[in-house]
XYZ file of C-alpha atoms in Angstrom:
188
model
C -5.851 -23.240 28.632
C -8.624 -20.612 28.218
C -9.631 -19.540 24.724
C -8.186 -16.273 23.492
C -10.802 -13.563 23.109
C -10.552 -12.054 19.626
C -11.204 -8.308 19.587
C -11.986 -6.006 16.712
C -8.610 -4.335 17.265
C -6.897 -7.713 16.839
C -8.821 -8.301 13.611
C -7.847 -4.889 12.221
C -4.213 -5.376 13.331
C -4.073 -8.752 11.587
C -5.713 -7.352 8.451
C -3.243 -4.427 8.414
C -0.316 -6.823 8.763
C -1.627 -8.958 5.909
C -2.183 -5.888 3.718
C 1.298 -4.620 4.521
C 2.978 -7.845 3.472
C 0.735 -8.878 0.577
C -1.612 -6.086 -0.426
C -5.282 -5.441 0.227
C -6.290 -8.332 -2.050
C -4.868 -10.709 0.582
C -7.141 -9.308 3.308
C -9.504 -12.274 3.398
C -11.374 -13.739 6.354
C -9.489 -17.029 6.070
C -6.107 -15.244 6.062
C -7.068 -13.132 9.074
C -8.242 -16.213 10.969
C -4.986 -17.997 10.104
C -2.966 -15.003 11.313
C -4.909 -14.903 14.589
C -4.908 -18.670 15.009
C -8.674 -18.906 15.292
C -11.663 -20.016 13.278
C -13.372 -17.649 10.863
C -16.372 -17.225 13.214
C -14.850 -14.456 15.393
C -13.791 -12.574 12.273
C -17.322 -12.664 10.886
C -18.676 -11.409 14.205
C -16.679 -8.175 13.772
C -16.884 -7.877 10.017
C -20.412 -7.643 8.771
C -18.823 -7.025 5.375
C -15.282 -6.834 4.076
C -15.733 -3.277 2.789
C -15.979 -1.997 6.356
C -12.871 -3.889 7.390
C -10.986 -2.648 4.330
C -11.968 0.917 5.225
C -10.574 0.328 8.728
C -7.356 -0.986 7.181
C -7.177 1.999 4.798
C -7.543 4.345 7.780
C -4.785 2.472 9.627
C -2.617 2.806 6.500
C -3.329 6.553 6.350
C -2.228 6.982 9.970
C 0.864 4.838 9.401
C 1.856 6.950 6.384
C 1.233 10.184 8.253
C 3.603 9.036 11.015
C 6.077 7.623 8.488
C 6.319 10.900 6.564
C 6.459 13.039 9.718
C 9.444 11.049 10.989
C 11.368 11.712 7.749
C 10.637 15.385 7.164
C 13.473 17.881 7.383
C 11.994 21.058 8.868
C 14.630 23.099 7.005
C 13.560 21.612 3.666
C 9.940 20.690 4.319
C 8.728 20.746 0.749
C 11.446 18.563 -0.830
C 11.771 16.204 2.119
C 8.039 15.499 2.158
C 8.136 14.406 -1.479
C 11.247 12.329 -0.802
C 9.511 10.672 2.165
C 6.632 9.539 -0.054
C 9.040 8.117 -2.621
C 10.941 6.315 0.153
C 7.604 4.966 1.399
C 6.811 3.652 -2.099
C 10.151 1.840 -2.029
C 9.978 0.427 1.511
C 6.248 -0.196 1.833
C 4.924 -0.691 -1.705
C 1.718 -2.454 -0.618
C 0.822 0.280 1.869
C 1.664 2.957 -0.687
C -0.679 1.364 -3.237
C -3.442 1.029 -0.639
C -3.031 4.697 0.279
C -3.065 5.816 -3.336
C -5.814 3.509 -4.575
C -8.294 3.528 -1.698
C -11.726 4.904 -2.467
C -12.031 8.610 -1.699
C -15.645 9.627 -1.324
C -17.139 13.037 -2.087
C -14.248 14.093 -4.337
C -15.518 15.772 -7.492
C -12.560 18.027 -8.349
C -8.852 18.450 -7.767
C -9.736 21.215 -5.294
C -11.822 18.693 -3.318
C -8.887 16.285 -3.385
C -6.493 18.999 -2.234
C -8.786 19.998 0.634
C -9.174 16.380 1.715
C -5.527 15.327 1.451
C -3.369 18.383 2.135
C -2.490 20.103 5.366
C -4.005 23.596 5.013
C -0.901 25.221 6.513
C 1.419 23.790 3.873
C 0.360 26.329 1.236
C 0.966 29.128 3.735
C 4.427 27.752 4.491
C 5.269 27.443 0.790
C 3.971 30.964 0.051
C 6.073 32.457 2.805
C 9.152 30.384 1.999
C 9.082 31.144 -1.755
C 7.628 34.650 -1.458
C 4.651 33.836 -3.676
C 0.905 34.216 -3.251
C -1.266 31.653 -1.476
C -3.123 30.662 -4.699
C 0.190 30.003 -6.459
C 1.492 28.085 -3.432
C -1.619 25.878 -3.395
C -1.243 25.194 -7.110
C 2.456 24.391 -6.668
C 1.647 22.049 -3.801
C -1.155 20.361 -5.767
C 1.152 19.938 -8.770
C 3.802 18.303 -6.599
C 1.234 16.058 -4.889
C -0.023 14.846 -8.251
C 3.504 14.408 -9.589
C 4.821 12.636 -6.484
C 1.839 10.288 -6.345
C 2.259 9.498 -10.030
C 5.989 8.885 -9.968
C 5.684 7.052 -6.635
C 3.086 4.768 -8.177
C 5.344 4.059 -11.153
C 8.209 3.401 -8.751
C 6.151 1.027 -6.595
C 4.917 -1.145 -9.469
C 8.038 -1.542 -11.611
C 10.426 -4.470 -11.484
C 13.288 -4.843 -11.017
C 12.753 -1.205 -10.135
C 13.898 2.226 -11.189
C 16.890 3.438 -9.170
C 15.697 5.756 -6.414
C 18.321 8.329 -7.399
C 16.662 8.570 -10.827
C 13.274 9.084 -9.180
C 14.638 11.805 -6.860
C 16.343 13.554 -9.798
C 13.107 13.537 -11.796
C 11.164 14.797 -8.793
C 13.693 17.648 -8.395
C 13.298 18.650 -12.057
C 9.510 18.734 -11.692
C 9.723 20.714 -8.454
C 11.938 23.364 -10.083
C 9.597 23.630 -13.074
C 6.556 24.010 -10.822
C 8.373 26.552 -8.614
C 9.359 28.635 -11.622
C 5.773 28.575 -12.883
C 4.472 29.657 -9.446
C 6.983 32.521 -9.288
C 6.016 33.734 -12.788
C 2.326 33.647 -11.867
C 2.966 35.638 -8.685
C 4.469 38.583 -10.577
């Protein structure tokens, strides 16, 4: 039987699978080789260093989460359903959620930098139009909800036995209303 040729894509797929089931700390050359059923040599030929491979895994996680959230968004309630999708992700895929939240973000020196890097630029326009508020207030509302959802999602993903998801959604709703009211006041 001919030897299987190990490709970089196979290495990244195996590393993603390992990260998904056990977290980024389990993405080790030995574990990848075990998953692929090969020696460590082919892994080292694609991975000059583990930081590069972990960046590839983080990018794969980002794409997975983008698709995950998009599949769960209600176009009639975009703002709330997006937050709910991230909380559901924290529940169903806690390792991927933590990787997404905790991966190194380069060239971020302010919350504005973070917002520009992480947010869809059309979301603020949608929120402004939907709530009849200004674009600056919509961006601030969106940033507030991103920070809040990431924070509460992180708490949710690292607690055991776990906070009931209904409690998380209720808290998220309270925060959303408070941030909306603030944005409306500031738009007057």
